[in-house]
PDB file of N, CA and C in Angstrom:
ATOM      1  N   GLY A  10       5.471  22.376   0.174  1.00 94.00           N
ATOM      2  CA  GLY A  10       5.643  22.529  -0.757  1.00 94.00           C
ATOM      3  C   GLY A  10       4.676  21.116  -1.964  1.00 94.00           C
ATOM      4  N   LYS A  11       5.281  20.936  -2.727  1.00 95.00           N
ATOM      5  CA  LYS A  11       4.318  19.944  -3.669  1.00 95.00           C
ATOM      6  C   LYS A  11       4.292  18.631  -2.860  1.00 95.00           C
ATOM      7  N   THR A  12       4.758  18.230  -2.611  1.00 96.00           N
ATOM      8  CA  THR A  12       4.992  16.663  -1.507  1.00 96.00           C
ATOM      9  C   THR A  12       3.918  16.763  -0.544  1.00 96.00           C
ATOM     10  N   ASP A  13       3.972  17.778   0.306  1.00 97.00           N
ATOM     11  CA  ASP A  13       3.500  18.028   1.459  1.00 97.00           C
ATOM     12  C   ASP A  13       1.558  18.283   1.261  1.00 97.00           C
ATOM     13  N   THR A  14       1.682  19.094  -0.113  1.00 97.00           N
ATOM     14  CA  THR A  14       0.709  19.357  -0.243  1.00 97.00           C
ATOM     15  C   THR A  14      -0.339  18.394  -0.803  1.00 97.00           C
ATOM     16  N   THR A  15      -0.089  17.423  -1.354  1.00 97.00           N
ATOM     17  CA  THR A  15      -0.365  16.251  -1.761  1.00 97.00           C
ATOM     18  C   THR A  15      -0.597  15.004  -1.028  1.00 97.00           C
ATOM     19  N   LYS A  16       0.125  14.883   0.214  1.00 98.00           N
ATOM     20  CA  LYS A  16       0.203  13.775   1.731  1.00 98.00           C
ATOM     21  C   LYS A  16      -0.874  14.588   2.368  1.00 98.00           C
ATOM     22  N   ASP A  17      -0.793  16.278   2.687  1.00 98.00           N
ATOM     23  CA  ASP A  17      -2.149  16.819   3.434  1.00 98.00           C
ATOM     24  C   ASP A  17      -3.269  16.460   2.673  1.00 98.00           C
ATOM     25  N   LEU A  18      -3.533  16.563   1.651  1.00 98.00           N
ATOM     26  CA  LEU A  18      -4.611  15.990   0.624  1.00 98.00           C
ATOM     27  C   LEU A  18      -5.710  14.866   1.057  1.00 98.00           C
ATOM     28  N   ALA A  19      -4.317  13.540   0.795  1.00 98.00           N
ATOM     29  CA  ALA A  19      -4.539  12.305   1.166  1.00 98.00           C
ATOM     30  C   ALA A  19      -5.240  12.146   2.394  1.00 98.00           C
ATOM     31  N   LYS A  20      -4.488  12.616   3.371  1.00 98.00           N
ATOM     32  CA  LYS A  20      -4.617  12.614   4.883  1.00 98.00           C
ATOM     33  C   LYS A  20      -6.048  13.433   5.122  1.00 98.00           C
ATOM     34  N   ALA A  21      -6.305  14.600   4.155  1.00 98.00           N
ATOM     35  CA  ALA A  21      -7.839  15.180   4.949  1.00 98.00           C
ATOM     36  C   ALA A  21      -8.876  14.223   4.106  1.00 98.00           C
ATOM     37  N   LEU A  22      -8.619  12.885   3.029  1.00 98.00           N
ATOM     38  CA  LEU A  22      -9.599  12.235   2.681  1.00 98.00           C
ATOM     39  C   LEU A  22      -9.584  10.854   2.882  1.00 98.00           C
ATOM     40  N   GLY A  23      -8.903  10.627   3.856  1.00 98.00           N
ATOM     41  CA  GLY A  23      -8.663   9.455   4.509  1.00 98.00           C
ATOM     42  C   GLY A  23      -8.201   8.658   4.020  1.00 98.00           C
ATOM     43  N   LEU A  24      -6.855   8.617   2.872  1.00 98.00           N
ATOM     44  CA  LEU A  24      -6.519   7.495   2.236  1.00 98.00           C
ATOM     45  C   LEU A  24      -4.639   7.350   2.443  1.00 98.00           C
ATOM     46  N   LEU A  25      -4.350   6.758   2.576  1.00 98.00           N
ATOM     47  CA  LEU A  25      -2.902   6.385   2.588  1.00 98.00           C
ATOM     48  C   LEU A  25      -2.095   7.339   1.455  1.00 98.00           C
ATOM     49  N   CYS A  26      -1.065   7.777   1.781  1.00 98.00           N
ATOM     50  CA  CYS A  26      -0.311   8.711   0.660  1.00 98.00           C
ATOM     51  C   CYS A  26       1.185   7.896   0.563  1.00 98.00           C
ATOM     52  N   VAL A  27       1.708   7.292  -0.148  1.00 98.00           N
ATOM     53  CA  VAL A  27       3.000   6.219   0.071  1.00 98.00           C
ATOM     54  C   VAL A  27       4.314   7.541  -0.769  1.00 98.00           C
ATOM     55  N   VAL A  28       4.934   8.257  -0.364  1.00 98.00           N
ATOM     56  CA  VAL A  28       5.913   9.063  -0.990  1.00 98.00           C
ATOM     57  C   VAL A  28       7.516   8.307  -1.690  1.00 98.00           C
ATOM     58  N   THR A  29       7.274   8.585  -2.758  1.00 97.00           N
ATOM     59  CA  THR A  29       8.900   7.518  -3.292  1.00 97.00           C
ATOM     60  C   THR A  29       9.685   8.571  -3.857  1.00 97.00           C
ATOM     61  N   ASN A  30      11.047   8.889  -3.447  1.00 96.00           N
ATOM     62  CA  ASN A  30      11.745   9.678  -3.859  1.00 96.00           C
ATOM     63  C   ASN A  30      12.298   8.981  -5.131  1.00 96.00           C
ATOM     64  N   CYS A  31      12.645   9.697  -6.214  1.00 96.00           N
ATOM     65  CA  CYS A  31      12.865   9.052  -7.759  1.00 96.00           C
ATOM     66  C   CYS A  31      14.676   9.181  -7.797  1.00 96.00           C
ATOM     67  N   GLY A  32      15.202   7.914  -8.259  1.00 93.00           N
ATOM     68  CA  GLY A  32      16.309   8.376  -8.948  1.00 93.00           C
ATOM     69  C   GLY A  32      16.529   8.254 -10.161  1.00 93.00           C
ATOM     70  N   GLU A  33      18.333   7.859 -10.663  1.00 91.00           N
ATOM     71  CA  GLU A  33      18.411   7.057 -11.664  1.00 91.00           C
ATOM     72  C   GLU A  33      18.512   5.765 -11.678  1.00 91.00           C
ATOM     73  N   GLY A  34      18.692   5.342 -10.613  1.00 92.00           N
ATOM     74  CA  GLY A  34      18.659   3.974 -10.149  1.00 92.00           C
ATOM     75  C   GLY A  34      17.588   2.772 -10.130  1.00 92.00           C
ATOM     76  N   MET A  35      15.938   3.929 -10.485  1.00 95.00           N
ATOM     77  CA  MET A  35      14.528   3.839 -10.660  1.00 95.00           C
ATOM     78  C   MET A  35      14.771   2.873 -12.199  1.00 95.00           C
ATOM     79  N   ASP A  36      13.859   1.454 -11.853  1.00 95.00           N
ATOM     80  CA  ASP A  36      13.452   0.751 -13.378  1.00 95.00           C
ATOM     81  C   ASP A  36      12.159   0.673 -13.719  1.00 95.00           C
ATOM     82  N   TYR A  37      11.762   0.688 -14.611  1.00 96.00           N
ATOM     83  CA  TYR A  37      10.527   0.318 -14.628  1.00 96.00           C
ATOM     84  C   TYR A  37       9.503  -1.030 -14.045  1.00 96.00           C
ATOM     85  N   LYS A  38      10.535  -1.764 -13.593  1.00 96.00           N
ATOM     86  CA  LYS A  38       9.701  -2.899 -12.583  1.00 96.00           C
ATOM     87  C   LYS A  38       9.847  -2.700 -11.343  1.00 96.00           C
ATOM     88  N   ALA A  39      10.220  -1.724 -10.734  1.00 96.00           N
ATOM     89  CA  ALA A  39      10.170  -1.340  -9.141  1.00 96.00           C
ATOM     90  C   ALA A  39       9.170  -0.388  -9.499  1.00 96.00           C
ATOM     91  N   VAL A  40       8.762   0.388 -10.866  1.00 97.00           N
ATOM     92  CA  VAL A  40       7.889   1.341 -10.141  1.00 97.00           C
ATOM     93  C   VAL A  40       6.523   0.377 -10.650  1.00 97.00           C
ATOM     94  N   GLY A  41       6.758  -0.389 -11.250  1.00 97.00           N
ATOM     95  CA  GLY A  41       5.592  -1.217 -11.857  1.00 97.00           C
ATOM     96  C   GLY A  41       4.882  -2.119 -10.520  1.00 97.00           C
ATOM     97  N   LYS A  42       5.929  -2.542  -9.697  1.00 97.00           N
ATOM     98  CA  LYS A  42       4.969  -3.088  -8.212  1.00 97.00           C
ATOM     99  C   LYS A  42       4.528  -2.140  -7.362  1.00 97.00           C
ATOM    100  N   ILE A  43       5.263  -0.820  -7.235  1.00 98.00           N
ATOM    101  CA  ILE A  43       4.741   0.022  -6.298  1.00 98.00           C
ATOM    102  C   ILE A  43       3.199   0.572  -7.311  1.00 98.00           C
ATOM    103  N   PHE A  44       3.328   0.734  -8.344  1.00 98.00           N
ATOM    104  CA  PHE A  44       1.808   0.796  -9.290  1.00 98.00           C
ATOM    105  C   PHE A  44       0.888   0.009  -8.855  1.00 98.00           C
ATOM    106  N   SER A  45       1.235  -1.463  -9.275  1.00 98.00           N
ATOM    107  CA  SER A  45       0.432  -2.428  -8.729  1.00 98.00           C
ATOM    108  C   SER A  45       0.120  -2.407  -7.217  1.00 98.00           C
ATOM    109  N   GLY A  46       0.841  -2.204  -6.128  1.00 98.00           N
ATOM    110  CA  GLY A  46       0.338  -1.994  -4.845  1.00 98.00           C
ATOM    111  C   GLY A  46      -0.553  -0.887  -4.664  1.00 98.00           C
ATOM    112  N   LEU A  47      -0.552   0.238  -5.300  1.00 98.00           N
ATOM    113  CA  LEU A  47      -1.538   1.335  -5.319  1.00 98.00           C
ATOM    114  C   LEU A  47      -2.847   1.013  -5.663  1.00 98.00           C
ATOM    115  N   ALA A  48      -2.394   0.418  -6.487  1.00 98.00           N
ATOM    116  CA  ALA A  48      -3.976   0.088  -7.781  1.00 98.00           C
ATOM    117  C   ALA A  48      -5.051  -1.005  -6.576  1.00 98.00           C
ATOM    118  N   GLN A  49      -4.259  -1.482  -5.977  1.00 98.00           N
ATOM    119  CA  GLN A  49      -5.070  -3.029  -5.454  1.00 98.00           C
ATOM    120  C   GLN A  49      -5.237  -2.221  -4.069  1.00 98.00           C
ATOM    121  N   CYS A  50      -4.273  -1.375  -3.319  1.00 97.00           N
ATOM    122  CA  CYS A  50      -5.407  -0.939  -1.919  1.00 97.00           C
ATOM    123  C   CYS A  50      -5.575   0.342  -1.963  1.00 97.00           C
ATOM    124  N   GLY A  51      -5.777   0.945  -3.374  1.00 98.00           N
ATOM    125  CA  GLY A  51      -6.416   2.628  -3.341  1.00 98.00           C
ATOM    126  C   GLY A  51      -5.843   3.614  -2.714  1.00 98.00           C
ATOM    127  N   ALA A  52      -4.541   3.086  -2.435  1.00 98.00           N
ATOM    128  CA  ALA A  52      -3.725   4.458  -1.862  1.00 98.00           C
ATOM    129  C   ALA A  52      -3.441   5.325  -2.679  1.00 98.00           C
ATOM    130  N   TRP A  53      -2.519   6.606  -2.520  1.00 98.00           N
ATOM    131  CA  TRP A  53      -2.126   7.377  -3.320  1.00 98.00           C
ATOM    132  C   TRP A  53      -0.011   7.081  -3.715  1.00 98.00           C
ATOM    133  N   GLY A  54       0.335   7.682  -4.798  1.00 98.00           N
ATOM    134  CA  GLY A  54       1.938   7.430  -4.677  1.00 98.00           C
ATOM    135  C   GLY A  54       2.263   9.107  -4.971  1.00 98.00           C
ATOM    136  N   CYS A  55       3.264   9.331  -4.454  1.00 98.00           N
ATOM    137  CA  CYS A  55       3.761  11.153  -4.577  1.00 98.00           C
ATOM    138  C   CYS A  55       4.996  10.398  -5.061  1.00 98.00           C
ATOM    139  N   PHE A  56       5.314  10.129  -6.249  1.00 98.00           N
ATOM    140  CA  PHE A  56       6.540  10.439  -7.286  1.00 98.00           C
ATOM    141  C   PHE A  56       7.608  11.570  -7.143  1.00 98.00           C
ATOM    142  N   ASP A  57       8.233  12.109  -6.212  1.00 96.00           N
ATOM    143  CA  ASP A  57       9.253  12.985  -5.947  1.00 96.00           C
ATOM    144  C   ASP A  57      10.475  13.070  -7.157  1.00 96.00           C
ATOM    145  N   GLU A  58      10.401  14.063  -7.385  1.00 94.00           N
ATOM    146  CA  GLU A  58      12.123  14.440  -8.225  1.00 94.00           C
ATOM    147  C   GLU A  58      11.914  13.249  -9.040  1.00 94.00           C
ATOM    148  N   PHE A  59      10.685  13.198  -9.922  1.00 94.00           N
ATOM    149  CA  PHE A  59      10.252  12.117 -11.234  1.00 94.00           C
ATOM    150  C   PHE A  59      11.526  12.129 -12.450  1.00 94.00           C
ATOM    151  N   ASN A  60      11.837  14.070 -12.216  1.00 92.00           N
ATOM    152  CA  ASN A  60      12.386  14.345 -13.472  1.00 92.00           C
ATOM    153  C   ASN A  60      13.734  13.439 -13.630  1.00 92.00           C
ATOM    154  N   ARG A  61      14.689  12.703 -12.431  1.00 93.00           N
ATOM    155  CA  ARG A  61      15.919  11.984 -12.129  1.00 93.00           C
ATOM    156  C   ARG A  61      15.437  10.591 -12.810  1.00 93.00           C
ATOM    157  N   ILE A  62      14.237  10.033 -12.905  1.00 94.00           N
ATOM    158  CA  ILE A  62      14.554   8.811 -14.054  1.00 94.00           C
ATOM    159  C   ILE A  62      14.529   8.849 -15.648  1.00 94.00           C
ATOM    160  N   ASP A  63      15.547   8.071 -15.637  1.00 93.00           N
ATOM    161  CA  ASP A  63      16.608   7.679 -17.264  1.00 93.00           C
ATOM    162  C   ASP A  63      15.104   7.929 -18.208  1.00 93.00           C
ATOM    163  N   ALA A  64      15.238   8.837 -19.215  1.00 91.00           N
ATOM    164  CA  ALA A  64      13.852   8.777 -20.061  1.00 91.00           C
ATOM    165  C   ALA A  64      13.664   7.590 -20.870  1.00 91.00           C
ATOM    166  N   SER A  65      14.514   6.427 -21.015  1.00 93.00           N
ATOM    167  CA  SER A  65      14.443   5.310 -21.566  1.00 93.00           C
ATOM    168  C   SER A  65      13.434   4.615 -20.678  1.00 93.00           C
ATOM    169  N   VAL A  66      13.214   4.816 -19.370  1.00 95.00           N
ATOM    170  CA  VAL A  66      12.730   4.164 -18.176  1.00 95.00           C
ATOM    171  C   VAL A  66      10.929   4.458 -18.272  1.00 95.00           C
ATOM    172  N   LEU A  67      11.078   6.221 -18.690  1.00 94.00           N
ATOM    173  CA  LEU A  67       9.966   7.188 -18.822  1.00 94.00           C
ATOM    174  C   LEU A  67       8.665   6.561 -19.300  1.00 94.00           C
ATOM    175  N   SER A  68       9.977   5.960 -20.799  1.00 94.00           N
ATOM    176  CA  SER A  68       8.729   5.651 -21.849  1.00 94.00           C
ATOM    177  C   SER A  68       7.618   4.514 -21.346  1.00 94.00           C
ATOM    178  N   VAL A  69       8.336   3.630 -20.524  1.00 96.00           N
ATOM    179  CA  VAL A  69       7.709   2.167 -20.202  1.00 96.00           C
ATOM    180  C   VAL A  69       6.923   2.326 -18.983  1.00 96.00           C
ATOM    181  N   ILE A  70       6.884   3.828 -17.976  1.00 97.00           N
ATOM    182  CA  ILE A  70       6.243   4.432 -17.367  1.00 97.00           C
ATOM    183  C   ILE A  70       5.144   4.663 -17.395  1.00 97.00           C
ATOM    184  N   SER A  71       5.065   5.097 -18.312  1.00 97.00           N
ATOM    185  CA  SER A  71       4.049   6.072 -19.364  1.00 97.00           C
ATOM    186  C   SER A  71       2.979   5.185 -19.960  1.00 97.00           C
ATOM    187  N   SER A  72       3.453   3.923 -20.399  1.00 97.00           N
ATOM    188  CA  SER A  72       2.572   3.144 -20.607  1.00 97.00           C
ATOM    189  C   SER A  72       2.137   2.224 -18.993  1.00 97.00           C
ATOM    190  N   GLN A  73       2.948   2.008 -18.730  1.00 98.00           N
ATOM    191  CA  GLN A  73       2.305   1.260 -17.615  1.00 98.00           C
ATOM    192  C   GLN A  73       0.394   2.637 -16.813  1.00 98.00           C
ATOM    193  N   ILE A  74       1.343   3.731 -16.374  1.00 98.00           N
ATOM    194  CA  ILE A  74       0.532   4.470 -16.348  1.00 98.00           C
ATOM    195  C   ILE A  74      -1.426   4.906 -16.926  1.00 98.00           C
ATOM    196  N   GLN A  75      -1.192   4.569 -18.472  1.00 98.00           N
ATOM    197  CA  GLN A  75      -1.696   4.666 -19.185  1.00 98.00           C
ATOM    198  C   GLN A  75      -2.443   3.616 -19.091  1.00 98.00           C
ATOM    199  N   THR A  76      -1.825   2.334 -18.929  1.00 98.00           N
ATOM    200  CA  THR A  76      -3.194   0.688 -18.493  1.00 98.00           C
ATOM    201  C   THR A  76      -3.717   1.233 -17.366  1.00 98.00           C
ATOM    202  N   ILE A  77      -3.350   1.767 -16.656  1.00 98.00           N
ATOM    203  CA  ILE A  77      -4.010   1.886 -14.992  1.00 98.00           C
ATOM    204  C   ILE A  77      -5.212   2.997 -15.035  1.00 98.00           C
ATOM    205  N   ARG A  78      -4.810   4.088 -16.324  1.00 98.00           N
ATOM    206  CA  ARG A  78      -5.614   5.116 -16.468  1.00 98.00           C
ATOM    207  C   ARG A  78      -6.963   4.798 -17.378  1.00 98.00           C
ATOM    208  N   ASN A  79      -6.714   3.856 -18.149  1.00 98.00           N
ATOM    209  CA  ASN A  79      -7.773   3.182 -19.025  1.00 98.00           C
ATOM    210  C   ASN A  79      -8.603   2.173 -18.106  1.00 98.00           C
ATOM    211  N   ALA A  80      -8.245   1.481 -17.065  1.00 98.00           N
ATOM    212  CA  ALA A  80      -8.804   0.458 -16.055  1.00 98.00           C
ATOM    213  C   ALA A  80      -9.730   1.563 -15.640  1.00 98.00           C
ATOM    214  N   LEU A  81      -9.682   2.547 -14.945  1.00 98.00           N
ATOM    215  CA  LEU A  81     -10.092   3.237 -14.068  1.00 98.00           C
ATOM    216  C   LEU A  81     -11.184   4.228 -15.358  1.00 98.00           C
ATOM    217  N   ILE A  82     -10.900   4.930 -15.940  1.00 98.00           N
ATOM    218  CA  ILE A  82     -11.769   4.943 -17.000  1.00 98.00           C
ATOM    219  C   ILE A  82     -13.468   4.441 -17.128  1.00 98.00           C
ATOM    220  N   HIS A  83     -12.405   3.212 -17.694  1.00 98.00           N
ATOM    221  CA  HIS A  83     -13.879   2.047 -17.966  1.00 98.00           C
ATOM    222  C   HIS A  83     -14.070   1.179 -16.576  1.00 98.00           C
ATOM    223  N   GLN A  84     -14.417   1.948 -15.199  1.00 98.00           N
ATOM    224  CA  GLN A  84     -14.273   1.593 -14.288  1.00 98.00           C
ATOM    225  C   GLN A  84     -14.329   0.165 -14.051  1.00 98.00           C
ATOM    226  N   LEU A  85     -13.272  -0.511 -14.583  1.00 98.00           N
ATOM    227  CA  LEU A  85     -13.080  -1.968 -13.808  1.00 98.00           C
ATOM    228  C   LEU A  85     -12.728  -2.326 -12.371  1.00 98.00           C
ATOM    229  N   THR A  86     -12.916  -3.693 -12.037  1.00 98.00           N
ATOM    230  CA  THR A  86     -12.737  -3.891 -10.665  1.00 98.00           C
ATOM    231  C   THR A  86     -11.592  -4.921 -10.905  1.00 98.00           C
ATOM    232  N   THR A  87     -11.227  -5.490 -11.774  1.00 98.00           N
ATOM    233  CA  THR A  87      -9.742  -5.821 -12.473  1.00 98.00           C
ATOM    234  C   THR A  87      -9.290  -5.648 -13.588  1.00 98.00           C
ATOM    235  N   PHE A  88      -8.189  -5.627 -13.720  1.00 98.00           N
ATOM    236  CA  PHE A  88      -7.425  -5.350 -15.249  1.00 98.00           C
ATOM    237  C   PHE A  88      -6.013  -6.388 -15.238  1.00 98.00           C
ATOM    238  N   GLN A  89      -5.418  -6.414 -16.658  1.00 98.00           N
ATOM    239  CA  GLN A  89      -4.596  -7.157 -16.756  1.00 98.00           C
ATOM    240  C   GLN A  89      -3.434  -5.746 -16.596  1.00 98.00           C
ATOM    241  N   PHE A  90      -2.614  -6.397 -15.289  1.00 98.00           N
ATOM    242  CA  PHE A  90      -1.112  -5.243 -15.270  1.00 98.00           C
ATOM    243  C   PHE A  90       0.433  -6.157 -15.328  1.00 98.00           C
ATOM    244  N   GLU A  91       1.036  -5.773 -16.081  1.00 96.00           N
ATOM    245  CA  GLU A  91       2.447  -6.412 -16.089  1.00 96.00           C
ATOM    246  C   GLU A  91       2.356  -8.157 -16.034  1.00 96.00           C
ATOM    247  N   GLY A  92       1.355  -8.342 -16.743  1.00 96.00           N
ATOM    248  CA  GLY A  92       1.246  -9.755 -17.254  1.00 96.00           C
ATOM    249  C   GLY A  92       0.458 -10.691 -15.739  1.00 96.00           C
ATOM    250  N   GLN A  93      -0.240 -10.416 -14.966  1.00 96.00           N
ATOM    251  CA  GLN A  93      -1.149 -10.839 -14.125  1.00 96.00           C
ATOM    252  C   GLN A  93      -2.605  -9.673 -14.153  1.00 96.00           C
ATOM    253  N   GLU A  94      -3.179 -10.642 -13.580  1.00 98.00           N
ATOM    254  CA  GLU A  94      -4.810  -9.925 -13.264  1.00 98.00           C
ATOM    255  C   GLU A  94      -4.363  -9.541 -11.643  1.00 98.00           C
ATOM    256  N   ILE A  95      -4.966  -7.940 -11.431  1.00 98.00           N
ATOM    257  CA  ILE A  95      -4.816  -7.228 -10.129  1.00 98.00           C
ATOM    258  C   ILE A  95      -6.175  -6.770 -10.083  1.00 98.00           C
ATOM    259  N   SER A  96      -6.795  -6.086  -9.054  1.00 98.00           N
ATOM    260  CA  SER A  96      -7.837  -5.900  -8.583  1.00 98.00           C
ATOM    261  C   SER A  96      -7.436  -4.042  -8.286  1.00 98.00           C
ATOM    262  N   LEU A  97      -8.788  -3.264  -8.775  1.00 98.00           N
ATOM    263  CA  LEU A  97      -8.602  -2.164  -8.779  1.00 98.00           C
ATOM    264  C   LEU A  97      -8.994  -1.746  -8.044  1.00 98.00           C
ATOM    265  N   ASP A  98      -8.610  -0.762  -6.936  1.00 98.00           N
ATOM    266  CA  ASP A  98      -9.100   0.370  -5.752  1.00 98.00           C
ATOM    267  C   ASP A  98      -9.790   1.695  -6.493  1.00 98.00           C
ATOM    268  N   SER A  99     -10.657   1.822  -6.959  1.00 97.00           N
ATOM    269  CA  SER A  99     -11.223   3.075  -7.831  1.00 97.00           C
ATOM    270  C   SER A  99     -10.446   4.633  -6.861  1.00 97.00           C
ATOM    271  N   ARG A 100      -9.936   4.271  -5.553  1.00 98.00           N
ATOM    272  CA  ARG A 100      -9.328   5.643  -5.310  1.00 98.00           C
ATOM    273  C   ARG A 100      -7.826   5.682  -5.332  1.00 98.00           C
ATOM    274  N   MET A 101      -7.610   4.860  -6.164  1.00 98.00           N
ATOM    275  CA  MET A 101      -6.047   4.986  -5.897  1.00 98.00           C
ATOM    276  C   MET A 101      -5.361   6.416  -6.854  1.00 98.00           C
ATOM    277  N   GLY A 102      -4.125   6.961  -6.430  1.00 98.00           N
ATOM    278  CA  GLY A 102      -3.903   8.145  -7.255  1.00 98.00           C
ATOM    279  C   GLY A 102      -2.548   8.158  -7.729  1.00 98.00           C
ATOM    280  N   ILE A 103      -1.677   8.886  -8.513  1.00 98.00           N
ATOM    281  CA  ILE A 103      -0.258   9.191  -9.011  1.00 98.00           C
ATOM    282  C   ILE A 103      -0.188  10.106  -9.224  1.00 98.00           C
ATOM    283  N   PHE A 104       0.944  11.190  -8.248  1.00 98.00           N
ATOM    284  CA  PHE A 104       1.317  12.630  -8.410  1.00 98.00           C
ATOM    285  C   PHE A 104       2.612  12.380  -8.464  1.00 98.00           C
ATOM    286  N   ILE A 105       3.096  13.397  -9.439  1.00 97.00           N
ATOM    287  CA  ILE A 105       4.506  13.104  -9.631  1.00 97.00           C
ATOM    288  C   ILE A 105       4.607  15.146  -9.588  1.00 97.00           C
ATOM    289  N   THR A 106       5.977  14.694  -8.991  1.00 95.00           N
ATOM    290  CA  THR A 106       6.336  16.207  -8.913  1.00 95.00           C
ATOM    291  C   THR A 106       7.874  16.386  -9.190  1.00 95.00           C
ATOM    292  N   MET A 107       7.832  17.600  -9.596  1.00 94.00           N
ATOM    293  CA  MET A 107       9.458  17.408 -10.142  1.00 94.00           C
ATOM    294  C   MET A 107      10.285  19.086  -9.854  1.00 94.00           C
ATOM    295  N   ASN A 108      11.517  18.745  -9.999  1.00 87.00           N
ATOM    296  CA  ASN A 108      11.974  20.378  -9.861  1.00 87.00           C
ATOM    297  C   ASN A 108      13.257  20.578 -10.823  1.00 87.00           C
ATOM    298  N   PRO A 109      13.257  21.630 -10.960  1.00 81.00           N
ATOM    299  CA  PRO A 109      13.954  22.503 -12.102  1.00 81.00           C
ATOM    300  C   PRO A 109      15.593  21.984 -11.788  1.00 81.00           C
ATOM    301  N   GLY A 110      16.264  21.731 -12.718  1.00 71.00           N
ATOM    302  CA  GLY A 110      17.745  21.564 -12.612  1.00 71.00           C
ATOM    303  C   GLY A 110      18.079  20.120 -13.040  1.00 71.00           C
TER     304      GLY A 110
END
């Protein structure tokens, strides 16, 4: 499926892929910590069942993703994320999978 394809591609490229099963209980702080770790170590994150996250939390998460995206576009090595300066490994990636229902 979608998640296995993402994991297999990461493996073929020699990258770590961390799979997170999303749910209603996830908040922007938890997701932000995961994003921060991915950015610093250059791993991929696959967020499975992303559609289960509450809509109010999704708006903050989209801002976090945009911050990381801007840092990648500008080829920064460090950037401000959630109130602290972190390093950025450009190999990092965020992948989102959703299922209907």
